PDB file of C-alpha atoms in Angstrom:
ATOM      1  CA  MET M  47      91.511  95.198 110.135  1.00  0.00           C
ATOM      2  CA  PRO M  48      89.754  91.757 109.884  1.00  0.00           C
ATOM      3  CA  LYS M  49      86.189  91.728 109.098  1.00  0.00           C
ATOM      4  CA  ASP M  50      83.674  91.455 111.920  1.00  0.00           C
ATOM      5  CA  ASP M  51      82.710  87.928 111.021  1.00  0.00           C
ATOM      6  CA  GLU M  52      86.348  86.887 111.423  1.00  0.00           C
ATOM      7  CA  LEU M  53      86.259  88.071 114.998  1.00  0.00           C
ATOM      8  CA  ALA M  54      82.716  86.554 115.847  1.00  0.00           C
ATOM      9  CA  ASP M  55      84.137  83.157 117.059  1.00  0.00           C
ATOM     10  CA  ALA M  56      86.722  84.888 119.008  1.00  0.00           C
ATOM     11  CA  LEU M  57      84.319  87.219 120.721  1.00  0.00           C
ATOM     12  CA  THR M  58      81.903  84.337 121.633  1.00  0.00           C
ATOM     13  CA  ALA M  59      84.784  82.391 123.083  1.00  0.00           C
ATOM     14  CA  ALA M  60      86.144  85.273 125.092  1.00  0.00           C
ATOM     15  CA  ARG M  61      82.723  86.058 126.540  1.00  0.00           C
ATOM     16  CA  ALA M  62      82.626  82.399 127.621  1.00  0.00           C
ATOM     17  CA  GLY M  63      85.966  82.872 129.349  1.00  0.00           C
ATOM     18  CA  ASP M  64      88.264  81.510 126.936  1.00  0.00           C
ATOM     19  CA  GLU M  65      91.610  83.201 127.228  1.00  0.00           C
ATOM     20  CA  GLN M  66      92.601  82.366 123.614  1.00  0.00           C
ATOM     21  CA  GLY M  67      89.581  84.005 122.222  1.00  0.00           C
ATOM     22  CA  PHE M  68      90.359  87.180 124.234  1.00  0.00           C
ATOM     23  CA  ALA M  69      94.036  86.931 122.959  1.00  0.00           C
ATOM     24  CA  VAL M  70      92.679  87.027 119.234  1.00  0.00           C
ATOM     25  CA  LEU M  71      90.666  90.174 120.120  1.00  0.00           C
ATOM     26  CA  TRP M  72      93.706  91.759 121.642  1.00  0.00           C
ATOM     27  CA  ARG M  73      96.009  91.063 118.786  1.00  0.00           C
ATOM     28  CA  THR M  74      93.475  92.166 116.172  1.00  0.00           C
ATOM     29  CA  LEU M  75      92.383  95.498 117.916  1.00  0.00           C
ATOM     30  CA  ASN M  76      95.342  96.568 120.021  1.00  0.00           C
ATOM     31  CA  PRO M  77      97.302  98.182 117.289  1.00  0.00           C
ATOM     32  CA  ALA M  78      94.548 100.513 116.501  1.00  0.00           C
ATOM     33  CA  VAL M  79      93.719 101.124 120.049  1.00  0.00           C
ATOM     34  CA  LEU M  80      97.396 102.157 120.673  1.00  0.00           C
ATOM     35  CA  ARG M  81      97.321 104.491 117.527  1.00  0.00           C
ATOM     36  CA  TYR M  82      94.284 106.117 118.863  1.00  0.00           C
ATOM     37  CA  LEU M  83      95.578 106.514 122.416  1.00  0.00           C
ATOM     38  CA  ARG M  84      98.887 107.998 121.176  1.00  0.00           C
ATOM     39  CA  LEU M  85      96.804 110.941 120.006  1.00  0.00           C
ATOM     40  CA  ILE M  86      94.807 111.483 123.216  1.00  0.00           C
ATOM     41  CA  ALA M  87      97.289 110.059 125.821  1.00  0.00           C
ATOM     42  CA  GLY M  88     100.734 110.810 124.382  1.00  0.00           C
ATOM     43  CA  ASP M  89     103.591 108.926 126.113  1.00  0.00           C
ATOM     44  CA  ALA M  90     101.147 107.205 128.493  1.00  0.00           C
ATOM     45  CA  ALA M  91      99.393 105.429 125.470  1.00  0.00           C
ATOM     46  CA  GLU M  92     100.754 101.907 126.374  1.00  0.00           C
ATOM     47  CA  ASP M  93      99.874 102.232 130.099  1.00  0.00           C
ATOM     48  CA  VAL M  94      96.387 103.376 129.086  1.00  0.00           C
ATOM     49  CA  ALA M  95      95.827 100.655 126.558  1.00  0.00           C
ATOM     50  CA  SER M  96      96.741  98.130 129.335  1.00  0.00           C
ATOM     51  CA  GLU M  97      94.131  99.836 131.492  1.00  0.00           C
ATOM     52  CA  THR M  98      91.521  99.605 128.697  1.00  0.00           C
ATOM     53  CA  TRP M  99      92.001  95.969 128.019  1.00  0.00           C
ATOM     54  CA  LEU M 100      91.916  95.149 131.845  1.00  0.00           C
ATOM     55  CA  GLN M 101      88.657  96.822 132.108  1.00  0.00           C
ATOM     56  CA  ALA M 102      87.369  95.192 128.930  1.00  0.00           C
ATOM     57  CA  ALA M 103      88.429  91.751 130.398  1.00  0.00           C
ATOM     58  CA  ARG M 104      86.679  92.616 133.710  1.00  0.00           C
ATOM     59  CA  ASP M 105      83.399  93.725 132.238  1.00  0.00           C
ATOM     60  CA  LEU M 106      83.168  91.494 129.180  1.00  0.00           C
ATOM     61  CA  ASP M 107      80.595  89.101 130.769  1.00  0.00           C
ATOM     62  CA  ARG M 108      78.374  92.097 130.815  1.00  0.00           C
ATOM     63  CA  PHE M 109      78.846  93.010 127.225  1.00  0.00           C
ATOM     64  CA  THR M 110      76.281  92.156 124.576  1.00  0.00           C
ATOM     65  CA  GLY M 111      76.596  92.623 120.877  1.00  0.00           C
ATOM     66  CA  ASP M 112      78.539  91.659 117.801  1.00  0.00           C
ATOM     67  CA  PRO M 113      82.231  92.399 116.840  1.00  0.00           C
ATOM     68  CA  ALA M 114      81.292  95.892 115.522  1.00  0.00           C
ATOM     69  CA  ALA M 115      79.486  96.684 118.881  1.00  0.00           C
ATOM     70  CA  PHE M 116      82.502  95.316 120.699  1.00  0.00           C
ATOM     71  CA  ARG M 117      84.921  97.457 118.787  1.00  0.00           C
ATOM     72  CA  ALA M 118      82.885 100.630 119.565  1.00  0.00           C
ATOM     73  CA  TRP M 119      82.612  99.570 123.302  1.00  0.00           C
ATOM     74  CA  LEU M 120      86.436  98.956 123.474  1.00  0.00           C
ATOM     75  CA  PHE M 121      87.219 102.455 122.019  1.00  0.00           C
ATOM     76  CA  ARG M 122      84.714 104.023 124.380  1.00  0.00           C
ATOM     77  CA  ILE M 123      86.581 102.539 127.271  1.00  0.00           C
ATOM     78  CA  ALA M 124      89.938 103.559 125.717  1.00  0.00           C
ATOM     79  CA  ARG M 125      88.652 107.213 125.400  1.00  0.00           C
ATOM     80  CA  HIS M 126      87.504 107.321 128.993  1.00  0.00           C
ATOM     81  CA  ARG M 127      90.770 105.935 130.284  1.00  0.00           C
ATOM     82  CA  GLY M 128      92.666 108.467 128.148  1.00  0.00           C
ATOM     83  CA  ILE M 129      90.653 111.252 129.674  1.00  0.00           C
ATOM     84  CA  ASP M 130      91.293 109.821 133.071  1.00  0.00           C
ATOM     85  CA  GLU M 131      95.084 109.717 132.408  1.00  0.00           C
ATOM     86  CA  GLN M 132      95.144 113.392 131.340  1.00  0.00           C
ATOM     87  CA  ARG M 133      93.271 114.431 134.367  1.00  0.00           C
ATOM     88  CA  ARG M 134      95.645 112.467 136.647  1.00  0.00           C
ATOM     89  CA  ALA M 135      98.578 113.952 135.057  1.00  0.00           C
ATOM     90  CA  GLY M 136      97.046 117.470 135.180  1.00  0.00           C
ATOM     91  CA  ARG M 137      98.124 118.162 131.616  1.00  0.00           C
ATOM     92  CA  ARG M 138      96.281 120.487 129.374  1.00  0.00           C
ATOM     93  CA  ARG M 139      98.242 120.858 126.310  1.00  0.00           C
ATOM     94  CA  GLU M 140      97.647 124.001 124.275  1.00  0.00           C
ATOM     95  CA  HIS M 141      97.183 124.002 120.341  1.00  0.00           C
ATOM     96  CA  PRO M 142      99.612 125.962 118.360  1.00  0.00           C
ATOM     97  CA  ALA M 143      98.191 128.751 116.174  1.00  0.00           C
ATOM     98  CA  GLY M 144      96.529 127.082 113.212  1.00  0.00           C
ATOM     99  CA  GLY M 145      95.608 123.986 114.970  1.00  0.00           C
ATOM    100  CA  GLY M 146      97.117 120.663 115.779  1.00  0.00           C
ATOM    101  CA  PHE M 147      96.526 117.838 118.047  1.00  0.00           C
ATOM    102  CA  SER M 148      99.049 118.135 120.960  1.00  0.00           C
ATOM    103  CA  GLY M 149      98.213 114.783 122.591  1.00  0.00           C
ATOM    104  CA  GLY M 150      94.684 115.201 123.532  1.00  0.00           C
ATOM    105  CA  ALA M 151      93.798 118.765 124.797  1.00  0.00           C
ATOM    106  CA  LEU M 152      90.445 118.275 126.401  1.00  0.00           C
ATOM    107  CA  ASP M 153      87.883 120.975 127.636  1.00  0.00           C
ATOM    108  CA  GLY M 154      86.677 120.913 131.157  1.00  0.00           C
ATOM    109  CA  GLY M 155      83.939 118.433 130.440  1.00  0.00           C
ATOM    110  CA  GLY M 156      86.289 115.880 129.173  1.00  0.00           C
ATOM    111  CA  VAL M 157      85.222 116.177 125.591  1.00  0.00           C
ATOM    112  CA  LEU M 158      87.203 117.427 122.722  1.00  0.00           C
ATOM    113  CA  ASP M 159      86.326 120.863 121.402  1.00  0.00           C
ATOM    114  CA  GLY M 160      84.783 120.393 118.015  1.00  0.00           C
ATOM    115  CA  ARG M 161      83.439 122.623 115.213  1.00  0.00           C
ATOM    116  CA  ALA M 162      81.272 121.601 112.407  1.00  0.00           C
ATOM    117  CA  LEU M 163      83.198 122.447 109.240  1.00  0.00           C
ATOM    118  CA  GLU M 164      82.834 121.717 105.619  1.00  0.00           C
ATOM    119  CA  GLY M 165      84.859 118.886 104.210  1.00  0.00           C
ATOM    120  CA  GLY M 166      86.092 116.825 101.261  1.00  0.00           C
ATOM    121  CA  SER M 167      87.515 113.408 100.541  1.00  0.00           C
ATOM    122  CA  LEU M 168      91.076 112.285 100.531  1.00  0.00           C
ATOM    123  CA  PRO M 169      92.469 111.737  97.034  1.00  0.00           C
ATOM    124  CA  ALA M 170      93.503 108.224  96.262  1.00  0.00           C
ATOM    125  CA  ALA M 171      97.225 108.881  96.084  1.00  0.00           C
ATOM    126  CA  GLU M 172      97.336 110.721  99.419  1.00  0.00           C
ATOM    127  CA  ALA M 173      95.020 107.987 100.922  1.00  0.00           C
ATOM    128  CA  GLU M 174      97.638 105.387  99.876  1.00  0.00           C
ATOM    129  CA  VAL M 175     100.385 107.234 101.503  1.00  0.00           C
ATOM    130  CA  ILE M 176      98.569 107.692 104.905  1.00  0.00           C
ATOM    131  CA  GLU M 177      97.509 103.968 104.901  1.00  0.00           C
ATOM    132  CA  GLY M 178     100.756 102.598 103.872  1.00  0.00           C
ATOM    133  CA  ALA M 179     103.292 104.934 105.681  1.00  0.00           C
ATOM    134  CA  GLU M 180     105.084 103.845 108.814  1.00  0.00           C
ATOM    135  CA  THR M 181     102.850 104.445 111.814  1.00  0.00           C
ATOM    136  CA  ALA M 182     104.859 107.149 113.500  1.00  0.00           C
ATOM    137  CA  TRP M 183     104.992 109.309 110.374  1.00  0.00           C
ATOM    138  CA  ALA M 184     101.354 108.940 109.612  1.00  0.00           C
ATOM    139  CA  LEU M 185     100.168 109.658 113.169  1.00  0.00           C
ATOM    140  CA  SER M 186     102.316 112.881 113.085  1.00  0.00           C
ATOM    141  CA  ARG M 187     100.492 114.152 110.179  1.00  0.00           C
ATOM    142  CA  VAL M 188      97.072 113.287 111.771  1.00  0.00           C
ATOM    143  CA  ALA M 189      98.310 114.964 114.946  1.00  0.00           C
ATOM    144  CA  GLU M 190      98.696 118.232 113.101  1.00  0.00           C
ATOM    145  CA  LEU M 191      94.972 118.431 112.456  1.00  0.00           C
ATOM    146  CA  PRO M 192      92.501 120.276 114.797  1.00  0.00           C
ATOM    147  CA  ALA M 193      91.700 118.074 117.724  1.00  0.00           C
ATOM    148  CA  ASP M 194      88.116 117.310 116.652  1.00  0.00           C
ATOM    149  CA  GLN M 195      89.204 116.370 113.219  1.00  0.00           C
ATOM    150  CA  ALA M 196      92.125 114.269 114.357  1.00  0.00           C
ATOM    151  CA  GLU M 197      90.022 112.243 116.669  1.00  0.00           C
ATOM    152  CA  ALA M 198      87.167 111.764 114.211  1.00  0.00           C
ATOM    153  CA  VAL M 199      89.695 110.546 111.582  1.00  0.00           C
ATOM    154  CA  MET M 200      91.326 108.106 113.924  1.00  0.00           C
ATOM    155  CA  LEU M 201      87.937 106.603 115.020  1.00  0.00           C
ATOM    156  CA  ARG M 202      86.501 106.440 111.566  1.00  0.00           C
ATOM    157  CA  ILE M 203      89.518 105.565 109.462  1.00  0.00           C
ATOM    158  CA  VAL M 204      91.898 103.827 111.781  1.00  0.00           C
ATOM    159  CA  ALA M 205      89.562 102.170 114.220  1.00  0.00           C
ATOM    160  CA  GLY M 206      87.047 101.481 111.501  1.00  0.00           C
ATOM    161  CA  LEU M 207      83.994 102.667 113.498  1.00  0.00           C
ATOM    162  CA  ASP M 208      80.859 103.815 111.670  1.00  0.00           C
ATOM    163  CA  VAL M 209      79.453 107.389 112.047  1.00  0.00           C
ATOM    164  CA  ALA M 210      76.911 106.472 114.641  1.00  0.00           C
ATOM    165  CA  ASP M 211      79.325 104.774 116.977  1.00  0.00           C
ATOM    166  CA  THR M 212      81.916 107.520 116.521  1.00  0.00           C
ATOM    167  CA  ALA M 213      79.245 110.133 117.313  1.00  0.00           C
ATOM    168  CA  ARG M 214      78.279 108.312 120.527  1.00  0.00           C
ATOM    169  CA  ILE M 215      81.864 107.962 121.646  1.00  0.00           C
ATOM    170  CA  LEU M 216      82.660 111.650 121.059  1.00  0.00           C
ATOM    171  CA  GLY M 217      79.351 112.934 122.364  1.00  0.00           C
ATOM    172  CA  LYS M 218      78.688 114.555 119.069  1.00  0.00           C
ATOM    173  CA  ARG M 219      75.944 114.736 116.463  1.00  0.00           C
ATOM    174  CA  ARG M 220      76.422 112.331 113.340  1.00  0.00           C
ATOM    175  CA  GLY M 221      76.518 115.326 111.024  1.00  0.00           C
ATOM    176  CA  ALA M 222      79.432 116.888 113.007  1.00  0.00           C
ATOM    177  CA  VAL M 223      81.293 113.652 112.980  1.00  0.00           C
ATOM    178  CA  ARG M 224      80.967 113.360 109.215  1.00  0.00           C
ATOM    179  CA  ILE M 225      82.040 116.964 108.641  1.00  0.00           C
ATOM    180  CA  ALA M 226      84.961 116.772 111.015  1.00  0.00           C
ATOM    181  CA  THR M 227      86.200 113.565 109.294  1.00  0.00           C
ATOM    182  CA  MET M 228      85.914 115.066 105.868  1.00  0.00           C
ATOM    183  CA  ARG M 229      87.584 118.327 106.713  1.00  0.00           C
ATOM    184  CA  GLY M 230      90.402 116.311 108.412  1.00  0.00           C
ATOM    185  CA  LEU M 231      90.837 114.343 105.250  1.00  0.00           C
ATOM    186  CA  ARG M 232      90.887 117.331 103.124  1.00  0.00           C
ATOM    187  CA  ARG M 233      93.482 118.874 105.299  1.00  0.00           C
ATOM    188  CA  LEU M 234      95.622 115.772 105.071  1.00  0.00           C
ATOM    189  CA  ALA M 235      95.327 115.820 101.229  1.00  0.00           C
ATOM    190  CA  ALA M 236      96.637 119.386 101.397  1.00  0.00           C
ATOM    191  CA  ASP M 237      99.475 118.514 103.775  1.00  0.00           C
ATOM    192  CA  PRO M 238     102.714 119.293 101.910  1.00  0.00           C
ATOM    193  CA  GLN M 239     104.477 116.255 103.377  1.00  0.00           C
ATOM    194  CA  VAL M 240     101.543 113.974 102.376  1.00  0.00           C
ATOM    195  CA  ARG M 241     101.456 115.536  98.978  1.00  0.00           C
ATOM    196  CA  LEU M 242     105.288 115.013  98.535  1.00  0.00           C
ATOM    197  CA  ARG M 243     105.100 111.306  99.521  1.00  0.00           C
ATOM    198  CA  ALA M 244     102.098 110.767  97.201  1.00  0.00           C
ATOM    199  CA  ALA M 245     104.164 112.459  94.215  1.00  0.00           C
ATOM    200  CA  GLU M 246     107.121 110.219  95.182  1.00  0.00           C
ATOM    201  CA  GLN M 247     105.080 107.019  95.413  1.00  0.00           C
ATOM    202  CA  PRO M 248     105.410 104.783  92.359  1.00  0.00           C
ATOM    203  CA  ARG M 249     102.164 104.876  90.195  1.00  0.00           C
ATOM    204  CA  SER M 250     100.434 101.584  89.405  1.00  0.00           C
ATOM    205  CA  PRO M 251     100.870 101.020  85.623  1.00  0.00           C
ATOM    206  CA  ARG M 252      97.876 101.710  83.554  1.00  0.00           C
ATOM    207  CA  PRO M 253      96.541  98.973  81.349  1.00  0.00           C
ATOM    208  CA  GLU M 254      97.767  99.194  77.921  1.00  0.00           C
ATOM    209  CA  THR M 255      95.319 100.183  75.266  1.00  0.00           C
ATOM    210  CA  THR M 256      95.344  99.205  71.575  1.00  0.00           C
ATOM    211  CA  GLU M 257      94.714 102.022  69.182  1.00  0.00           C
ATOM    212  CA  LYS M 258      92.429 101.323  66.280  1.00  0.00           C
ATOM    213  CA  VAL M 259      93.961 102.388  62.883  1.00  0.00           C
TER     214      VAL M 259
END
């Protein structure tokens, strides 16, 4: 994802009504929006993404902030539209035993059920697999996480939001977001499919060393 300073000019132009500036924002951020919405809106992700961008375009003149704030604002809209879609469809998907994100099971208040759990970090090899794998496969592994962990991982890792913004979007405390993210990454690192791909991935050659005699 481009750095925020690379989006600053596009955001300024878009707020002034420039269509090209808005197009740059869309091209840059829509892939991550779609990945996120595939977890919480399932097959309706593309329609919900369209609704998200339509609302963003309509309300952009009232937005104030830098590209990082825009990214958080956009994903907040996406989450709300995803919740609306689930309510319209009347779908409440159940989690299989042992967890798993079934496309966005929500509690009655429209907030994902989250638990503060201990966590760890994703080892380098497994991280490379998740980041470099084809999107459908990578999302399928994230979707196997408990709902709170899956959404935290998507917002923190895929969307690139910081802990504070993610906490505001999810309606959680920062500590709960950190723990859910780390526990989700630990589960991914232990996922047999992720571990298998990490083992099969070519290792970067280590620099040669010269032994002293």
